[in-house]
Amino acid sequence: MEKYVLGIDLGTSSVKVILVNNDGKVVAQEKGTYDLIQEKAGYSEQNPEDWVISTIDAMKKVIDKSKVDKNKIEGVSYSGQMHGLVLLDEGNNVLRPAILWNDTRTTEECEKIKERLGSKFISITKNTALEGFTLPKLLWVKKNESNIWKKTTVFLLPKDYLRYRMTNNISTDYSDATGTVLMDIREKKWSKELCNKFDIPLSICPPIVNSTEFVGNISAEFSKLTGLPTTVKVFAGAGDNAAGALGSGILSSDTALVSVGTSGVVLNYENNISDDYHGQLQFENYINSDSYYSMGVTLSAGYSLDWFKRNFYSDKSFNEMIEDARKVEQGAKGLFFTPYIMGERTPYADATIRGSFIGVDARQSRADFARAVMEGITFSFKDILNIYKKNGKSCKRIISIGGGAKSAFWLQMQADIFNTSVISLDNEGPSLGAAMIAAVGLGWFNSISECAKTYIKYGKEYTPDKEKVAIYKELYDTYHLIYNQTKLISNQTKKVKIC
């Protein structure tokens, strides 16, 4: 008998809802969008109510579009943008707009964490303190919005707030909990030491559960809003990187994930907790308390290309821009782009660095600039892959998802720059990972790996072109020199008053 689950991916700019049957077929999908709130430079916030409204709308459209019997929808789970901070009062009302992962106002708080704890912080969390994480956001609110802080009774991550509104359940999962850098990853619980050190009440930390844990049914109120029956079971879900990795079949350390979204991610499965990257890579729980992954992040991957398209290619479609870039010679006639337009995270934990075009030449056209942006983003991923290589890890293949996987040209570019086979997927992403969590939670499959065999559909494999690999190696060696020079220029620019 055919039955269904819903996978909800709460992203930075939109929510995606898919309806998947027990054979892994995506029956219907819809998106809803919402806006960023950017009151000051470096600020990035959203209204959590916008997430709820957009999700309800997308869910209703999916159900109507599919024309399936609602009573055959058995479960729902989530993927969500990580590190965001939602603060609730004693009545579980939202106290202020959510502060998002790409908000960079917390540099002072990060420095405070490093000064007071140093390497001890990394030993507890297996991460370094970066502006995007949740703990620095908590400390910023505590310092700058004391009236809000006094009213706070619990904090949640974005997907967890959405789930609360659907079920009245307050909790988070291990992947999002580690992403707060307030959890002791070895002890598998919130760190009393960190809470005491920074005067954060342990009571405001939500309960932590495994991603596939049943956390309640759709509430009567939410049933009225969506038409879903209250028999639908809800499972905790995971942060978007964990869910995206799951939906891409990253279940062993010989396969890495490259994902191009607003940010870009290179992610690898970790066999145990003993691997130590000294905070240079993020280290998180995966789908449960005993599974892990590590990752590096390019803060402005797809966003760099969106920015370039919006400002310099507005008269053409994305596909036309990519086609123009394809026709340009490898290396864009000596033009390089560094995708640091909103700072950088890996391998440079630097919120103040800014992007650059280097090697501008009168022979170049905007198509060369488009290609340079694509190559620069991909070079930034190679920076991250090289961290794994230096730590004795190498992967046999790379699964590519997101915007970079929508173009055969960009997939081949990735294979040539990485010098590794790159595989696309026919159905992929965090929303599929969320659906898989629900399917496993319902007991349709005995394990995540068993579910993956049914749900994940592999696409074309792109193998490296030896001649292009050699050229890209030389180009990358030059690209790798640019950061330090750009840093000098960025520091000098700060001294200049620009109106």
Tab-separated table of C-alpha atoms in Angstrom:
chain	number	residue	atom	x	y	z
A	1	MET	CA	0.000	0.000	0.000
A	2	GLU	CA	1.315	3.423	-0.944
A	3	LYS	CA	1.941	5.738	1.999
A	4	TYR	CA	3.683	9.086	2.370
A	5	VAL	CA	5.925	11.339	4.445
A	6	LEU	CA	6.549	15.059	4.280
A	7	GLY	CA	10.073	16.485	4.309
A	8	ILE	CA	10.373	20.163	5.263
A	9	ASP	CA	13.576	22.106	4.619
A	10	LEU	CA	13.557	25.496	6.356
A	11	GLY	CA	16.261	27.385	4.477
A	12	THR	CA	17.636	30.907	4.709
A	13	SER	CA	15.562	32.391	1.898
A	14	SER	CA	12.815	29.817	1.431
A	15	VAL	CA	11.132	26.738	2.814
A	16	LYS	CA	10.835	23.655	0.615
A	17	VAL	CA	8.230	20.981	1.288
A	18	ILE	CA	8.249	17.615	-0.487
A	19	LEU	CA	5.822	14.708	-0.353
A	20	VAL	CA	7.559	11.338	-0.758
A	21	ASN	CA	6.064	7.852	-0.959
A	22	ASN	CA	7.451	4.681	0.613
A	23	ASP	CA	9.334	3.854	-2.613
A	24	GLY	CA	11.310	7.086	-2.411
A	25	LYS	CA	9.431	8.853	-5.198
A	26	VAL	CA	8.948	12.596	-4.767
A	27	VAL	CA	5.261	12.964	-5.577
A	28	ALA	CA	5.005	16.747	-5.191
A	29	GLN	CA	7.045	19.700	-3.970
A	30	GLU	CA	6.464	23.385	-3.284
A	31	LYS	CA	8.392	26.383	-1.977
A	32	GLY	CA	7.539	29.381	0.132
A	33	THR	CA	9.726	32.460	0.516
A	34	TYR	CA	10.395	35.047	3.218
A	35	ASP	CA	12.595	38.084	3.642
A	36	LEU	CA	15.766	38.902	5.538
A	37	ILE	CA	15.865	41.758	8.019
A	38	GLN	CA	19.180	43.620	7.732
A	39	GLU	CA	19.004	46.761	9.872
A	40	LYS	CA	22.768	47.251	10.057
A	41	ALA	CA	25.875	46.024	8.280
A	42	GLY	CA	26.589	42.484	9.453
A	43	TYR	CA	23.071	41.935	10.817
A	44	SER	CA	20.919	39.124	9.419
A	45	GLU	CA	17.575	38.353	11.034
A	46	GLN	CA	14.177	36.886	10.213
A	47	ASN	CA	10.722	36.891	11.728
A	48	PRO	CA	9.965	33.302	12.849
A	49	GLU	CA	6.280	33.857	12.130
A	50	ASP	CA	7.201	34.217	8.445
A	51	TRP	CA	8.619	30.677	8.533
A	52	VAL	CA	5.345	29.345	9.917
A	53	ILE	CA	3.149	31.185	7.419
A	54	SER	CA	5.271	30.152	4.418
A	55	THR	CA	5.463	26.532	5.597
A	56	ILE	CA	1.698	26.265	6.048
A	57	ASP	CA	1.161	27.681	2.569
A	58	ALA	CA	3.705	25.326	0.981
A	59	MET	CA	2.276	22.289	2.815
A	60	LYS	CA	-1.265	23.059	1.665
A	61	LYS	CA	-0.085	23.498	-1.931
A	62	VAL	CA	1.835	20.210	-1.854
A	63	ILE	CA	-1.165	18.309	-0.531
A	64	ASP	CA	-3.536	19.913	-3.050
A	65	LYS	CA	-1.110	19.392	-5.937
A	66	SER	CA	-0.518	15.722	-5.146
A	67	LYS	CA	-4.217	14.896	-4.715
A	68	VAL	CA	-3.240	12.099	-2.317
A	69	ASP	CA	-5.481	10.931	0.491
A	70	LYS	CA	-4.349	12.985	3.511
A	71	ASN	CA	-4.910	9.978	5.758
A	72	LYS	CA	-2.097	8.188	3.920
A	73	ILE	CA	0.406	10.851	5.050
A	74	GLU	CA	1.942	9.177	8.082
A	75	GLY	CA	4.874	11.318	9.142
A	76	VAL	CA	6.804	14.552	8.832
A	77	SER	CA	10.315	15.673	9.696
A	78	TYR	CA	12.605	18.612	9.194
A	79	SER	CA	15.825	20.053	7.937
A	80	GLY	CA	16.685	23.566	9.020
A	81	GLN	CA	19.161	26.397	8.679
A	82	MET	CA	21.633	25.901	11.511
A	83	HIS	CA	22.979	28.113	14.308
A	84	GLY	CA	20.062	30.582	14.316
A	85	LEU	CA	18.780	31.909	17.637
A	86	VAL	CA	15.085	32.043	18.537
A	87	LEU	CA	14.302	33.263	22.063
A	88	LEU	CA	10.998	32.465	23.791
A	89	ASP	CA	9.413	33.789	26.987
A	90	GLU	CA	7.524	31.802	29.624
A	91	GLY	CA	4.442	31.675	27.375
A	92	ASN	CA	6.650	30.441	24.473
A	93	ASN	CA	6.157	33.737	22.645
A	94	VAL	CA	8.964	34.973	20.389
A	95	LEU	CA	10.894	37.779	22.102
A	96	ARG	CA	12.803	39.214	19.133
A	97	PRO	CA	13.571	38.419	15.476
A	98	ALA	CA	15.722	35.319	14.992
A	99	ILE	CA	19.445	36.016	14.572
A	100	LEU	CA	20.666	33.885	11.655
A	101	TRP	CA	23.783	31.853	10.933
A	102	ASN	CA	25.199	34.504	8.549
A	103	ASP	CA	24.929	37.334	11.078
A	104	THR	CA	28.419	38.616	11.928
A	105	ARG	CA	27.796	41.063	14.802
A	106	THR	CA	29.363	38.801	17.446
A	107	THR	CA	33.091	39.204	16.808
A	108	GLU	CA	33.625	40.689	20.285
A	109	GLU	CA	31.783	37.762	21.904
A	110	CYS	CA	33.887	35.248	19.951
A	111	GLU	CA	37.065	36.936	21.127
A	112	LYS	CA	35.785	36.828	24.696
A	113	ILE	CA	35.184	33.071	24.428
A	114	LYS	CA	38.679	32.489	23.051
A	115	GLU	CA	40.320	34.663	25.705
A	116	ARG	CA	38.550	32.998	28.617
A	117	LEU	CA	38.776	29.363	27.498
A	118	GLY	CA	41.327	29.043	24.691
A	119	SER	CA	41.868	25.447	23.580
A	120	LYS	CA	39.609	24.182	26.388
A	121	PHE	CA	36.632	25.416	24.389
A	122	ILE	CA	37.643	23.270	21.418
A	123	SER	CA	38.152	20.244	23.672
A	124	ILE	CA	34.564	20.591	24.953
A	125	THR	CA	32.778	21.418	21.700
A	126	LYS	CA	35.319	20.245	19.058
A	127	ASN	CA	34.747	23.620	17.406
A	128	THR	CA	36.172	27.089	17.615
A	129	ALA	CA	34.012	30.104	18.441
A	130	LEU	CA	32.812	31.730	15.207
A	131	GLU	CA	30.377	34.563	14.611
A	132	GLY	CA	27.824	32.301	12.976
A	133	PHE	CA	27.346	29.972	15.960
A	134	THR	CA	24.582	30.245	18.533
A	135	LEU	CA	26.526	30.710	21.771
A	136	PRO	CA	28.077	34.045	20.680
A	137	LYS	CA	24.561	35.213	19.747
A	138	LEU	CA	23.296	34.337	23.228
A	139	LEU	CA	26.141	36.325	24.759
A	140	TRP	CA	25.417	39.292	22.470
A	141	VAL	CA	21.751	39.382	23.510
A	142	LYS	CA	22.742	39.000	27.168
A	143	LYS	CA	25.042	42.006	26.898
A	144	ASN	CA	23.091	44.279	24.560
A	145	GLU	CA	19.428	43.431	25.157
A	146	SER	CA	19.176	42.776	28.881
A	147	ASN	CA	15.407	43.335	28.882
A	148	ILE	CA	15.013	40.515	26.345
A	149	TRP	CA	17.484	38.299	28.188
A	150	LYS	CA	15.589	38.600	31.465
A	151	LYS	CA	12.407	37.343	29.796
A	152	THR	CA	14.077	34.383	28.060
A	153	THR	CA	13.010	30.952	29.312
A	154	VAL	CA	14.204	28.814	26.384
A	155	PHE	CA	16.110	29.164	23.125
A	156	LEU	CA	15.451	27.148	19.988
A	157	LEU	CA	17.015	26.649	16.585
A	158	PRO	CA	14.904	27.683	13.546
A	159	LYS	CA	13.525	24.268	12.577
A	160	ASP	CA	12.816	23.514	16.238
A	161	TYR	CA	10.642	26.598	16.546
A	162	LEU	CA	8.707	25.524	13.454
A	163	ARG	CA	8.277	22.063	14.948
A	164	TYR	CA	7.109	23.584	18.227
A	165	ARG	CA	4.404	25.470	16.355
A	166	MET	CA	3.288	22.225	14.698
A	167	THR	CA	3.360	19.985	17.780
A	168	ASN	CA	3.774	22.124	20.938
A	169	ASN	CA	6.988	20.142	21.566
A	170	ILE	CA	10.115	21.930	22.801
A	171	SER	CA	13.367	20.124	21.876
A	172	THR	CA	16.317	20.105	19.523
A	173	ASP	CA	18.336	17.309	17.921
A	174	TYR	CA	22.013	16.448	18.366
A	175	SER	CA	23.168	17.896	15.028
A	176	ASP	CA	21.685	21.322	15.795
A	177	ALA	CA	22.761	21.134	19.450
A	178	THR	CA	26.426	20.656	18.529
A	179	GLY	CA	26.070	23.557	16.090
A	180	THR	CA	25.322	25.908	18.988
A	181	VAL	CA	28.831	25.254	20.443
A	182	LEU	CA	27.203	25.049	23.845
A	183	MET	CA	27.089	21.244	23.982
A	184	ASP	CA	29.758	18.948	25.389
A	185	ILE	CA	30.050	16.626	22.403
A	186	ARG	CA	31.735	13.814	24.353
A	187	GLU	CA	29.292	13.943	27.255
A	188	LYS	CA	26.355	14.272	24.802
A	189	LYS	CA	24.674	16.990	26.821
A	190	TRP	CA	24.678	20.740	27.352
A	191	SER	CA	27.940	21.849	28.919
A	192	LYS	CA	27.485	22.949	32.520
A	193	GLU	CA	31.028	24.295	32.438
A	194	LEU	CA	30.274	26.625	29.518
A	195	CYS	CA	26.932	27.701	30.963
A	196	ASN	CA	28.563	28.490	34.309
A	197	LYS	CA	31.512	30.242	32.696
A	198	PHE	CA	29.270	32.629	30.756
A	199	ASP	CA	26.402	32.851	33.231
A	200	ILE	CA	23.856	31.198	30.963
A	201	PRO	CA	21.038	29.383	32.803
A	202	LEU	CA	21.130	25.698	31.915
A	203	SER	CA	17.331	25.814	32.116
A	204	ILE	CA	17.038	27.788	28.851
A	205	CYS	CA	18.672	24.932	26.886
A	206	PRO	CA	16.061	22.664	25.248
A	207	PRO	CA	16.036	18.851	25.654
A	208	ILE	CA	18.240	17.052	23.087
A	209	VAL	CA	16.924	14.037	21.139
A	210	ASN	CA	18.017	11.887	18.198
A	211	SER	CA	16.867	13.035	14.752
A	212	THR	CA	14.570	10.047	14.220
A	213	GLU	CA	12.910	10.352	17.634
A	214	PHE	CA	9.123	10.693	17.695
A	215	VAL	CA	8.285	14.008	19.380
A	216	GLY	CA	4.511	14.210	19.000
A	217	ASN	CA	1.627	14.431	16.565
A	218	ILE	CA	0.388	17.333	14.487
A	219	SER	CA	-1.589	19.516	16.891
A	220	ALA	CA	-5.298	20.152	16.492
A	221	GLU	CA	-4.555	23.811	15.776
A	222	PHE	CA	-2.042	23.021	13.048
A	223	SER	CA	-4.387	20.380	11.633
A	224	LYS	CA	-6.985	23.102	11.053
A	225	LEU	CA	-4.426	25.322	9.338
A	226	THR	CA	-3.061	22.659	6.954
A	227	GLY	CA	-5.720	19.981	6.648
A	228	LEU	CA	-3.295	17.319	7.891
A	229	PRO	CA	-4.880	14.809	10.276
A	230	THR	CA	-3.698	14.779	13.894
A	231	THR	CA	-2.599	11.160	13.346
A	232	VAL	CA	0.479	12.409	11.455
A	233	LYS	CA	3.578	11.602	13.518
A	234	VAL	CA	6.357	14.168	13.846
A	235	PHE	CA	10.073	13.345	14.142
A	236	ALA	CA	12.781	15.676	15.427
A	237	GLY	CA	14.753	16.243	12.214
A	238	ALA	CA	18.266	17.617	11.736
A	239	GLY	CA	20.276	20.674	10.828
A	240	ASP	CA	20.370	21.310	7.094
A	241	ASN	CA	23.938	20.088	6.632
A	242	ALA	CA	23.228	16.794	8.373
A	243	ALA	CA	19.934	16.354	6.514
A	244	GLY	CA	21.561	17.313	3.211
A	245	ALA	CA	24.328	14.776	3.775
A	246	LEU	CA	21.786	12.107	4.622
A	247	GLY	CA	19.715	12.947	1.544
A	248	SER	CA	22.888	12.607	-0.534
A	249	GLY	CA	23.938	9.210	0.805
A	250	ILE	CA	26.977	10.346	2.824
A	251	LEU	CA	27.250	7.292	5.046
A	252	SER	CA	30.976	6.468	4.848
A	253	SER	CA	34.208	8.460	5.005
A	254	ASP	CA	35.298	7.645	1.433
A	255	THR	CA	32.554	9.878	-0.015
A	256	ALA	CA	32.433	13.643	0.531
A	257	LEU	CA	29.623	16.098	-0.083
A	258	VAL	CA	29.945	19.432	-1.853
A	259	SER	CA	26.866	21.610	-1.530
A	260	VAL	CA	26.352	25.008	-3.155
A	261	GLY	CA	23.611	26.993	-1.471
A	262	THR	CA	23.749	30.547	-0.171
A	263	SER	CA	26.863	29.295	1.574
A	264	GLY	CA	28.942	26.365	0.368
A	265	VAL	CA	29.765	23.234	2.320
A	266	VAL	CA	32.319	20.463	2.012
A	267	LEU	CA	31.295	17.666	4.367
A	268	ASN	CA	32.717	14.296	5.304
A	269	TYR	CA	31.381	11.445	7.419
A	270	GLU	CA	33.471	10.757	10.525
A	271	ASN	CA	33.905	7.210	11.800
A	272	ASN	CA	34.554	8.280	15.379
A	273	ILE	CA	34.878	11.269	17.670
A	274	SER	CA	38.647	11.006	18.045
A	275	ASP	CA	39.447	12.781	14.766
A	276	ASP	CA	40.651	16.260	15.617
A	277	TYR	CA	40.909	19.214	13.232
A	278	HIS	CA	41.772	21.630	16.076
A	279	GLY	CA	38.699	23.725	15.343
A	280	GLN	CA	39.666	24.456	11.731
A	281	LEU	CA	36.723	22.382	10.528
A	282	GLN	CA	33.347	22.206	12.200
A	283	PHE	CA	32.687	18.881	13.925
A	284	GLU	CA	29.055	17.975	14.554
A	285	ASN	CA	26.802	15.133	15.538
A	286	TYR	CA	25.042	13.540	12.602
A	287	ILE	CA	21.660	11.787	12.875
A	288	ASN	CA	22.115	10.500	16.410
A	289	SER	CA	24.337	10.949	19.450
A	290	ASP	CA	26.865	8.351	18.224
A	291	SER	CA	27.370	9.475	14.610
A	292	TYR	CA	29.402	12.454	13.402
A	293	TYR	CA	30.430	14.546	10.447
A	294	SER	CA	32.932	17.319	9.858
A	295	MET	CA	32.657	20.181	7.422
A	296	GLY	CA	34.164	23.379	6.150
A	297	VAL	CA	32.114	26.343	4.980
A	298	THR	CA	32.513	28.957	2.275
A	299	LEU	CA	30.224	31.710	3.566
A	300	SER	CA	29.336	33.197	0.166
A	301	ALA	CA	29.303	30.423	-2.404
A	302	GLY	CA	26.018	30.549	-4.296
A	303	TYR	CA	25.493	34.020	-2.850
A	304	SER	CA	28.574	35.257	-4.744
A	305	LEU	CA	27.117	34.061	-8.032
A	306	ASP	CA	23.695	35.499	-7.136
A	307	TRP	CA	25.368	38.818	-6.328
A	308	PHE	CA	27.260	38.830	-9.628
A	309	LYS	CA	24.164	37.885	-11.640
A	310	ARG	CA	22.028	40.542	-9.939
A	311	ASN	CA	24.520	43.337	-10.517
A	312	PHE	CA	26.195	42.478	-13.817
A	313	TYR	CA	24.008	39.957	-15.678
A	314	SER	CA	20.483	41.126	-14.878
A	315	ASP	CA	19.521	41.158	-18.569
A	316	LYS	CA	20.031	37.394	-18.935
A	317	SER	CA	18.853	34.245	-17.172
A	318	PHE	CA	21.094	32.166	-14.915
A	319	ASN	CA	21.324	29.477	-17.602
A	320	GLU	CA	22.378	32.044	-20.204
A	321	MET	CA	25.032	33.415	-17.873
A	322	ILE	CA	26.408	29.920	-17.196
A	323	GLU	CA	26.426	29.180	-20.927
A	324	ASP	CA	28.406	32.368	-21.561
A	325	ALA	CA	30.900	31.304	-18.874
A	326	ARG	CA	31.204	27.855	-20.467
A	327	LYS	CA	32.368	29.390	-23.739
A	328	VAL	CA	35.208	31.252	-22.018
A	329	GLU	CA	38.623	29.620	-21.824
A	330	GLN	CA	39.732	27.887	-18.633
A	331	GLY	CA	41.196	30.416	-16.195
A	332	ALA	CA	39.115	33.329	-17.557
A	333	LYS	CA	42.122	34.948	-19.277
A	334	GLY	CA	44.032	35.258	-16.009
A	335	LEU	CA	41.147	36.591	-13.913
A	336	PHE	CA	40.697	35.352	-10.314
A	337	PHE	CA	37.808	35.872	-7.902
A	338	THR	CA	37.852	35.281	-4.141
A	339	PRO	CA	34.345	34.687	-2.709
A	340	TYR	CA	34.849	36.561	0.554
A	341	ILE	CA	32.097	39.123	-0.040
A	342	MET	CA	30.586	38.519	3.435
A	343	GLY	CA	33.750	37.382	5.180
A	344	GLU	CA	34.952	33.784	5.293
A	345	ARG	CA	34.821	30.786	7.592
A	346	THR	CA	37.060	27.988	6.222
A	347	PRO	CA	40.008	27.859	6.068
A	348	TYR	CA	40.078	31.521	7.104
A	349	ALA	CA	37.888	32.265	10.120
A	350	ASP	CA	37.750	35.925	9.168
A	351	ALA	CA	34.586	38.013	9.389
A	352	THR	CA	36.301	41.164	8.081
A	353	ILE	CA	38.000	39.867	4.912
A	354	ARG	CA	36.332	40.932	1.665
A	355	GLY	CA	36.275	39.504	-1.838
A	356	SER	CA	38.286	40.557	-4.846
A	357	PHE	CA	38.817	40.283	-8.571
A	358	ILE	CA	42.526	39.944	-9.380
A	359	GLY	CA	44.069	40.097	-12.864
A	360	VAL	CA	41.573	42.358	-14.617
A	361	ASP	CA	42.580	42.636	-18.267
A	362	ALA	CA	41.235	44.703	-21.177
A	363	ARG	CA	40.657	41.464	-23.133
A	364	GLN	CA	38.096	40.197	-20.658
A	365	SER	CA	34.319	40.385	-20.978
A	366	ARG	CA	31.636	39.914	-18.340
A	367	ALA	CA	31.543	36.239	-19.359
A	368	ASP	CA	35.137	35.947	-18.127
A	369	PHE	CA	34.056	37.495	-14.837
A	370	ALA	CA	31.178	35.003	-14.573
A	371	ARG	CA	33.569	32.103	-15.130
A	372	ALA	CA	36.059	33.542	-12.632
A	373	VAL	CA	33.313	33.681	-9.986
A	374	MET	CA	32.447	30.013	-10.603
A	375	GLU	CA	36.102	28.977	-10.525
A	376	GLY	CA	36.777	31.046	-7.393
A	377	ILE	CA	33.901	29.405	-5.531
A	378	THR	CA	35.189	25.982	-6.566
A	379	PHE	CA	38.765	26.846	-5.576
A	380	SER	CA	37.437	27.795	-2.131
A	381	PHE	CA	36.027	24.272	-1.833
A	382	LYS	CA	39.443	22.871	-2.762
A	383	ASP	CA	40.868	24.875	0.152
A	384	ILE	CA	38.611	22.837	2.432
A	385	LEU	CA	39.359	19.503	0.756
A	386	ASN	CA	43.056	20.208	1.285
A	387	ILE	CA	42.494	20.390	5.056
A	388	TYR	CA	41.218	16.815	4.922
A	389	LYS	CA	44.169	15.825	2.756
A	390	LYS	CA	46.654	17.328	5.227
A	391	ASN	CA	44.975	15.309	7.973
A	392	GLY	CA	45.512	12.061	6.081
A	393	LYS	CA	42.022	11.776	4.589
A	394	SER	CA	41.082	11.437	0.969
A	395	CYS	CA	37.828	10.586	-0.711
A	396	LYS	CA	37.228	8.382	-3.729
A	397	ARG	CA	34.265	10.368	-4.965
A	398	ILE	CA	32.318	13.539	-4.296
A	399	ILE	CA	28.558	13.942	-4.323
A	400	SER	CA	27.608	17.427	-5.546
A	401	ILE	CA	24.265	19.002	-4.689
A	402	GLY	CA	22.646	22.419	-4.743
A	403	GLY	CA	23.152	25.156	-7.312
A	404	GLY	CA	26.505	23.788	-8.451
A	405	ALA	CA	24.885	20.476	-9.378
A	406	LYS	CA	22.316	22.023	-11.724
A	407	SER	CA	24.922	22.643	-14.429
A	408	ALA	CA	26.834	19.864	-16.214
A	409	PHE	CA	29.517	22.465	-16.975
A	410	TRP	CA	29.988	23.320	-13.281
A	411	LEU	CA	29.976	19.645	-12.275
A	412	GLN	CA	32.786	18.964	-14.760
A	413	MET	CA	34.644	22.030	-13.461
A	414	GLN	CA	34.408	20.598	-9.947
A	415	ALA	CA	35.783	17.234	-11.098
A	416	ASP	CA	38.695	18.975	-12.849
A	417	ILE	CA	39.566	21.294	-9.937
A	418	PHE	CA	39.169	18.593	-7.266
A	419	ASN	CA	40.815	15.908	-9.458
A	420	THR	CA	38.156	13.539	-8.152
A	421	SER	CA	35.077	11.950	-9.666
A	422	VAL	CA	31.960	14.030	-9.019
A	423	ILE	CA	28.501	12.474	-9.009
A	424	SER	CA	25.160	14.234	-9.300
A	425	LEU	CA	21.907	13.012	-7.819
A	426	ASP	CA	18.510	12.739	-9.458
A	427	ASN	CA	16.772	13.540	-6.177
A	428	GLU	CA	18.711	15.152	-3.398
A	429	GLY	CA	18.999	17.639	-0.681
A	430	PRO	CA	18.004	18.454	2.865
A	431	SER	CA	14.275	18.024	2.218
A	432	LEU	CA	14.852	14.428	1.076
A	433	GLY	CA	17.006	13.821	4.156
A	434	ALA	CA	14.142	15.122	6.278
A	435	ALA	CA	11.736	12.736	4.542
A	436	MET	CA	14.160	9.854	5.152
A	437	ILE	CA	14.276	10.696	8.868
A	438	ALA	CA	10.480	10.465	9.004
A	439	ALA	CA	10.458	7.181	7.041
A	440	VAL	CA	12.991	5.590	9.411
A	441	GLY	CA	11.232	7.033	12.442
A	442	LEU	CA	7.978	5.427	11.306
A	443	GLY	CA	9.708	2.033	11.059
A	444	TRP	CA	9.385	1.712	7.290
A	445	PHE	CA	13.085	0.801	7.281
A	446	ASN	CA	15.309	-0.802	9.890
A	447	SER	CA	18.130	1.695	9.425
A	448	ILE	CA	19.216	4.870	7.676
A	449	SER	CA	21.437	2.869	5.304
A	450	GLU	CA	18.539	0.616	4.337
A	451	CYS	CA	16.388	3.662	3.641
A	452	ALA	CA	19.154	5.227	1.525
A	453	LYS	CA	19.161	2.234	-0.833
A	454	THR	CA	15.529	2.960	-1.686
A	455	TYR	CA	15.407	6.754	-1.513
A	456	ILE	CA	18.664	7.951	-3.091
A	457	LYS	CA	18.913	7.998	-6.891
A	458	TYR	CA	22.392	8.614	-8.316
A	459	GLY	CA	22.848	10.573	-11.533
A	460	LYS	CA	25.763	11.067	-13.913
A	461	GLU	CA	29.398	10.678	-12.868
A	462	TYR	CA	31.894	13.326	-14.051
A	463	THR	CA	35.519	12.211	-14.236
A	464	PRO	CA	38.551	14.546	-14.213
A	465	ASP	CA	40.058	15.673	-17.522
A	466	LYS	CA	43.839	15.252	-17.058
A	467	GLU	CA	44.791	18.262	-19.182
A	468	LYS	CA	42.368	20.562	-17.362
A	469	VAL	CA	43.429	19.132	-13.996
A	470	ALA	CA	47.037	20.182	-14.687
A	471	ILE	CA	46.006	23.718	-15.670
A	472	TYR	CA	43.701	24.106	-12.691
A	473	LYS	CA	46.480	22.961	-10.369
A	474	GLU	CA	48.631	25.889	-11.489
A	475	LEU	CA	45.709	28.307	-11.283
A	476	TYR	CA	44.826	27.106	-7.791
A	477	ASP	CA	48.395	27.619	-6.589
A	478	THR	CA	48.018	31.276	-7.598
A	479	TYR	CA	44.513	31.577	-6.120
A	480	HIS	CA	45.810	30.274	-2.800
A	481	LEU	CA	48.196	33.249	-2.534
A	482	ILE	CA	45.462	35.873	-2.817
A	483	TYR	CA	44.026	35.726	0.716
A	484	ASN	CA	47.057	37.179	2.465
A	485	GLN	CA	47.338	40.026	-0.061
A	486	THR	CA	43.610	40.734	0.152
A	487	LYS	CA	43.863	40.784	3.950
A	488	LEU	CA	46.458	43.551	3.781
A	489	ILE	CA	44.239	45.604	1.479
A	490	SER	CA	41.142	44.995	3.632
A	491	ASN	CA	42.995	46.176	6.740
A	492	GLN	CA	44.197	49.301	4.946
A	493	THR	CA	40.692	50.058	3.648
A	494	LYS	CA	39.349	50.119	7.208
A	495	LYS	CA	41.561	53.134	7.899
A	496	VAL	CA	39.996	55.097	5.054
A	497	LYS	CA	36.741	56.956	5.651
A	498	ILE	CA	34.470	56.013	2.746
A	499	CYS	CA	31.280	58.028	2.318
